[in-house]
Coordinates of C-alpha atoms and ligand atoms in Angstrom, one line a residue:
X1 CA -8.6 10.6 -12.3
X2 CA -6.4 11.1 -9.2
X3 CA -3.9 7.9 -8.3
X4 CA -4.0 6.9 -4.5
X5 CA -2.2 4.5 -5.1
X6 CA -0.5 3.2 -1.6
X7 CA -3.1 5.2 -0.1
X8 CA -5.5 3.8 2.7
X9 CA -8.3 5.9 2.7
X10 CA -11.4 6.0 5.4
X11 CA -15.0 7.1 4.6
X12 CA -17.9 6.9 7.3
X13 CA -21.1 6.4 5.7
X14 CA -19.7 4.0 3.6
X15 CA -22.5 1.7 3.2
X16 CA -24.8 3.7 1.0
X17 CA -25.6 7.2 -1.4
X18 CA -22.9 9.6 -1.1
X19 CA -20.3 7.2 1.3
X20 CA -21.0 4.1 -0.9
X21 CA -20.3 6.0 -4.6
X22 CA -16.8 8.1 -2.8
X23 CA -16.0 4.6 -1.7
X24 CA -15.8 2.9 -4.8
X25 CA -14.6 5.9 -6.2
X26 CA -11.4 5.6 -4.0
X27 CA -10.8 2.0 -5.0
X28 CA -10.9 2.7 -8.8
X29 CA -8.6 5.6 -7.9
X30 CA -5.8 2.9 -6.4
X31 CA -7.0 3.4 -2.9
X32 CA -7.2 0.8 -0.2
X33 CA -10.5 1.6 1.3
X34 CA -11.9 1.8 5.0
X35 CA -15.7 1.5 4.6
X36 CA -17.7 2.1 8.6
X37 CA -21.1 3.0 9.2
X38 CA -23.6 1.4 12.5
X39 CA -24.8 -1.1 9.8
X40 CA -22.5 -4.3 8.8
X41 CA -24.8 -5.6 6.0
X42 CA -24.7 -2.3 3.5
X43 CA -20.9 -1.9 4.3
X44 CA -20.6 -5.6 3.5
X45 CA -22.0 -4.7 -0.1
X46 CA -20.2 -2.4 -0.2
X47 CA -17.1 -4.2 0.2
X48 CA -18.0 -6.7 -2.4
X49 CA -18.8 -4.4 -4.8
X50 CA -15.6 -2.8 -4.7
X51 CA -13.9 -6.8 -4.7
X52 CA -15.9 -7.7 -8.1
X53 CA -14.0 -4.6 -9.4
X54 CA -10.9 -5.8 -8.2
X55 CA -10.3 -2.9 -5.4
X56 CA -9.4 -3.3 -1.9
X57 CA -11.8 -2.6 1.1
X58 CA -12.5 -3.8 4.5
X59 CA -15.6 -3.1 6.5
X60 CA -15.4 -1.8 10.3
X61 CA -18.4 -1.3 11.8
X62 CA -19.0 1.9 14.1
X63 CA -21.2 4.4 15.8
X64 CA -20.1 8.0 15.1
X65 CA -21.1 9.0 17.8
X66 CA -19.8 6.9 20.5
X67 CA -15.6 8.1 21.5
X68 CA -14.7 4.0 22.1
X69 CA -16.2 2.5 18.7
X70 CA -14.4 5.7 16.7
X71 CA -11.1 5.2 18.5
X72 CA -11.1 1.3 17.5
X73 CA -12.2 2.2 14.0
X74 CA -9.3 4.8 13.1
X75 CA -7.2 2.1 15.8
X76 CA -7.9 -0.6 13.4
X77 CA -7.6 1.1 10.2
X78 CA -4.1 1.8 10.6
X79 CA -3.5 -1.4 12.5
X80 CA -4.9 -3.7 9.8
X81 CA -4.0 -1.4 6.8
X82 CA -0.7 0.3 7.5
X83 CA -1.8 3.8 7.8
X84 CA -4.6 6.3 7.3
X85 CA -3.7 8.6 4.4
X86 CA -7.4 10.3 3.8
X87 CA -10.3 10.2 6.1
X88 CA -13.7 11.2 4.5
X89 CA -16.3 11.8 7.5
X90 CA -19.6 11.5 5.6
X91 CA -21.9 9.7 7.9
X92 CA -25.1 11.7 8.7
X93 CA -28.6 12.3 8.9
X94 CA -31.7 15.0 8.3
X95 CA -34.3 15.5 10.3
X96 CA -37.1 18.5 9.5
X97 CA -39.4 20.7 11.3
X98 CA -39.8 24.0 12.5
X99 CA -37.7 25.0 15.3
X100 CA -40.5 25.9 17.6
X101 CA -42.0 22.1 16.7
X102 CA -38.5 20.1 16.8
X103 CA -38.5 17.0 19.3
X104 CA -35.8 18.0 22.1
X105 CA -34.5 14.0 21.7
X106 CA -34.6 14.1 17.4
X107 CA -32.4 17.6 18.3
X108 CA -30.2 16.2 20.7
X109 CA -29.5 12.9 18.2
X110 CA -29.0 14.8 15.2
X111 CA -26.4 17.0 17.0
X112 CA -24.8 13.8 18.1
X113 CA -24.9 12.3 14.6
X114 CA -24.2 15.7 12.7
X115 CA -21.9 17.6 14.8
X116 CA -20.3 14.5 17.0
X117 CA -20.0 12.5 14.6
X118 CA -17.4 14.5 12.7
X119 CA -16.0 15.4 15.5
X120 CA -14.7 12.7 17.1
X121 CA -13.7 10.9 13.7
X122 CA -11.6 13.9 13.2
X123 CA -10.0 13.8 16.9
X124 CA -8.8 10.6 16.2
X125 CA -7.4 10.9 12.7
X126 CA -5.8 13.7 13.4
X127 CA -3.9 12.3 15.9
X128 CA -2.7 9.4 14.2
X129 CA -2.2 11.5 10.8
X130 CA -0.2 13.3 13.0
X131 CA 2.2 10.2 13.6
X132 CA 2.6 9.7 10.4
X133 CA 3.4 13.0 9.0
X134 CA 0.5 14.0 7.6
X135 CA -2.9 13.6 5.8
X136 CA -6.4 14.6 4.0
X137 CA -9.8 15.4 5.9
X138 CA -12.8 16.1 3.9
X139 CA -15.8 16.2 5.5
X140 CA -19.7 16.2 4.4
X141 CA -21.1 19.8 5.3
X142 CA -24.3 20.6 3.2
X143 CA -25.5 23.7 1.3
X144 CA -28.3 24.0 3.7
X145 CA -27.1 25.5 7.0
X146 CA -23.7 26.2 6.0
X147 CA -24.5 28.4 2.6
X148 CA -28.4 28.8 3.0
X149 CA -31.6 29.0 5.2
X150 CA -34.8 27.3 4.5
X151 CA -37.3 27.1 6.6
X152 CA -38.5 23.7 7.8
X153 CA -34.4 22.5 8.3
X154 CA -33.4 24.5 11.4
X155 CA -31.5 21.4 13.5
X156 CA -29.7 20.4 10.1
X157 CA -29.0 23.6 9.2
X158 CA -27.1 24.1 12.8
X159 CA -25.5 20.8 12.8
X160 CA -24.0 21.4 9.1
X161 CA -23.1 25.0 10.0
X162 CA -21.4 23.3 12.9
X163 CA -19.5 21.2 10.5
X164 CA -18.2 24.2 8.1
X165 CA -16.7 25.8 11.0
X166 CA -15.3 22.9 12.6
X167 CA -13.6 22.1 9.2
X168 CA -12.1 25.2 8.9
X169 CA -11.0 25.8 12.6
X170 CA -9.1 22.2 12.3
X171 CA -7.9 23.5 9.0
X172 CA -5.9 26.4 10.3
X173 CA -5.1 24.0 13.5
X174 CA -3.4 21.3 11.4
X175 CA -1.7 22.8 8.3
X176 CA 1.8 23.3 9.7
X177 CA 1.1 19.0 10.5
X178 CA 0.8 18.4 7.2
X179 CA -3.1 17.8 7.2
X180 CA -5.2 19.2 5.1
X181 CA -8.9 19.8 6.1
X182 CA -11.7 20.7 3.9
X183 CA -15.2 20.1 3.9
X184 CA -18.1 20.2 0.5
X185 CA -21.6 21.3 0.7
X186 CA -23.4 19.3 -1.6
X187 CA -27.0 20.5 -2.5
X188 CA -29.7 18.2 -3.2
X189 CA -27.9 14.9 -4.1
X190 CA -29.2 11.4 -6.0
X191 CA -29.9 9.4 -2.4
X192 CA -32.9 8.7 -0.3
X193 CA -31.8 12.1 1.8
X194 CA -32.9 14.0 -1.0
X195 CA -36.6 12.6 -1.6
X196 CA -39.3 14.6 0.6
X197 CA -42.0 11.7 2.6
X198 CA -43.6 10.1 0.1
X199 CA -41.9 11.0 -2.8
X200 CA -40.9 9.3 -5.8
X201 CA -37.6 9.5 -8.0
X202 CA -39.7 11.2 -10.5
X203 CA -41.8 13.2 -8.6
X204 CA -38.4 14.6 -7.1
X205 CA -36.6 14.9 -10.8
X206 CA -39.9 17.2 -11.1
X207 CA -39.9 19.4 -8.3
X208 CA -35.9 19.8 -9.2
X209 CA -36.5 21.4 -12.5
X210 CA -37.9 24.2 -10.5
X211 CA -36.0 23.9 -6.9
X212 CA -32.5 24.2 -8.5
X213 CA -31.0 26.1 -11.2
X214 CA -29.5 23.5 -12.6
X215 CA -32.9 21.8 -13.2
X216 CA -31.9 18.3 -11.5
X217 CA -30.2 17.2 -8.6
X218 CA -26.5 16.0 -8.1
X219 CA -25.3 12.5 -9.0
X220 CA -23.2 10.3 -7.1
X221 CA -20.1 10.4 -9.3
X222 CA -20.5 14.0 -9.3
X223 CA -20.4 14.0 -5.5
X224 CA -17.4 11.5 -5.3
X225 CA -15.5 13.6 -7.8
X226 CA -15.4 16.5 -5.4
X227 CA -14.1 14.6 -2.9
X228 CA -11.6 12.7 -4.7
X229 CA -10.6 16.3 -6.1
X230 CA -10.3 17.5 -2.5
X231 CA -8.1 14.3 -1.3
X232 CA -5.6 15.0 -4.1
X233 CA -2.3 16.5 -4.6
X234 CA -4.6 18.5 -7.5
X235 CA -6.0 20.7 -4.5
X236 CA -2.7 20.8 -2.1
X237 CA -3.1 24.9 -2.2
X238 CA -6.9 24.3 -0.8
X239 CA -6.9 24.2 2.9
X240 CA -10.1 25.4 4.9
X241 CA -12.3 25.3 2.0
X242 CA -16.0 24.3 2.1
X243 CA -16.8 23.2 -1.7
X244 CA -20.1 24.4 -2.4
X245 CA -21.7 21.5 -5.2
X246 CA -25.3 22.3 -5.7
X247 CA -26.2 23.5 -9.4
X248 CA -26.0 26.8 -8.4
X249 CA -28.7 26.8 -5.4
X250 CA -26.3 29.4 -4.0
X251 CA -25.1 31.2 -6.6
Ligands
NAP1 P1 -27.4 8.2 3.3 O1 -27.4 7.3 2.2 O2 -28.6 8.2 4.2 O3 -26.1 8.1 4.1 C1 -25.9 8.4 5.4 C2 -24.9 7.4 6.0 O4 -24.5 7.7 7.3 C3 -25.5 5.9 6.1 O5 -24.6 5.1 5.4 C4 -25.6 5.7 7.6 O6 -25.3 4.3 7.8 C5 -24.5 6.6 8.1 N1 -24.8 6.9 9.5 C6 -25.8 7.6 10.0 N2 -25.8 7.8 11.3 C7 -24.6 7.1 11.7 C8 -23.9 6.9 12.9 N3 -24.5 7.4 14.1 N4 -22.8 6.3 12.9 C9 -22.2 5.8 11.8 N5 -22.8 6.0 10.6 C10 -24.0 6.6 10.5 O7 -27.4 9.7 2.8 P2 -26.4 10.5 1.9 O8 -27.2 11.5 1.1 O9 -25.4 9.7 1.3 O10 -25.7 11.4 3.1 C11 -24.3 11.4 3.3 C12 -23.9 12.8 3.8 O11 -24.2 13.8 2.9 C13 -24.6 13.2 5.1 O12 -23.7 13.8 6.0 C14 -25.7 14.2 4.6 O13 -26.0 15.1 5.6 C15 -24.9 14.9 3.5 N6 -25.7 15.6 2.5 C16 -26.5 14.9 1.7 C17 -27.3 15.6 0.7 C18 -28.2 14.9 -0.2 O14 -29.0 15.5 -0.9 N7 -28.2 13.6 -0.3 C19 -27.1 17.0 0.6 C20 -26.2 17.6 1.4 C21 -25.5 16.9 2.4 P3 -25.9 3.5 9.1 O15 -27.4 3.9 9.1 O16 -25.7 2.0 8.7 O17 -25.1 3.9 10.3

């Protein structure tokens, strides 16, 4: 288990599945954490669960997407925290169909969630991790888009390709600043993002047996893991790396 302690760490999508459990994470790794997503409720529980462990977090609502809200949030985080050691830009969303049946406006907003979203997080805290001397990025890529095709995912696939080359252009941008940029690709992971329309928990534990190599899909502490692996000293050699975590899909 990595020690952060003195560490402030920021994670976007910090309400729920992969945010929520790297969140938590953080905190029982020492971190002081930054929880933000458009929601206040889920970041709320969020921030309570962390409390009833005895962690530190603080919830700042934002919009990914919009340049004010992300300013204020990175603003804030280092106002109210004293710094901004890690930043883990996680906040996204899927949307499926076939490209010549995808909605121009569920396009445009899943660039602007996807792409944008990471994007402007990443302007900001590398701007202020500059200040300070230095810093961790990871951000949430996916195996679909950046490491594989499949039909049906053409938008997502775009935006997360997007996301793997962003990371590794600010990677090569940044290094000689002391930041460190990396991205993972998780594959099919324990969260609502995972289950087709309709489906169950058990109905998608069946269809995994067959869909991955591994036989199930990822868990939340195995996604957190990676990330808290990637935020460390452990990995201070691995710079412009996309993690691939997926049981092999790729292999
Ligand atoms: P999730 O529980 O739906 O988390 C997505 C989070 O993003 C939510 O907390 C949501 O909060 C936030 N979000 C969405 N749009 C936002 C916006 N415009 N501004 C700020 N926050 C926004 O799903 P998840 O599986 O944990 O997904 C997390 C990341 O992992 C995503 O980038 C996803 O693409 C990636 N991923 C997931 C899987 C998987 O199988 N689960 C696989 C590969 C990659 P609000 O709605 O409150 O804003």
């Amino acid at each position: 288990m990595p020690d952060f302690t003195g560490k402030v760490a920021l994670v976007t999508g910090g309400g729920s599945g992969i945010g929520r459990a790297t969140a938590l994470a953080f905190a029982r790794a020492n971190a002081t954490v930054v929880v933000s997503g458009r929601s206040p409720e889920p970041l709320a529980e969020t921030v309570d669960l962390i409390e009833k462990e005895g962690g530190r977090a603080a919830a700042i609502p934002a919009d990914v997407t919009d340049a004010a809200e992300v300013r204020n949030l990175v603003d804030a985080t280092v106002r109210d925290h004293g710094g901004l050691d890690i930043a883990f830009n996680n906040a996204g969303a899927f949307s499926a169909a076939p490209v010549a049946d995808m909605d121009e406006d569920a396009w445009n907003a899943l660039l602007a969630t996807n792409i944008t979203g990471v994007f402007l997080p990443m302007k900001y805290e590398i701007a202020r991790m500059r200040e300070n001397g230095g810093g961790v990025i990871v951000n949430t890529s996916s195996n679909i888009g950046a490491h594989r095709r499949l039909p049906g995912t053409g938008a997502y696939a775009a935006t997360k390709a997007a996301v793997s080359a962003l990371t590794r252009t600010a990677a090569l941008e940044n290094i000689a600043a002391g930041i460190r940029v990396n991205a993972v690709s998780p594959g099919p992971i324990d969260t609502t993002m995972s289950l087709l329309p309709g489906e169950t928990e058990t109905q998608r534990a069946d269809r995994m047996k067959t869909a991955t190599p591994i036989g199930r899909v990822g868990t939340l502490e195995e996604a957190a893991a990676a990330v808290l692996w990637l935020a460390s000293p452990a990995s201070s050699y691995v710079v412009g790396h996309d993690l691939v975590m997926d049981g092999a899909a790729t292999a």
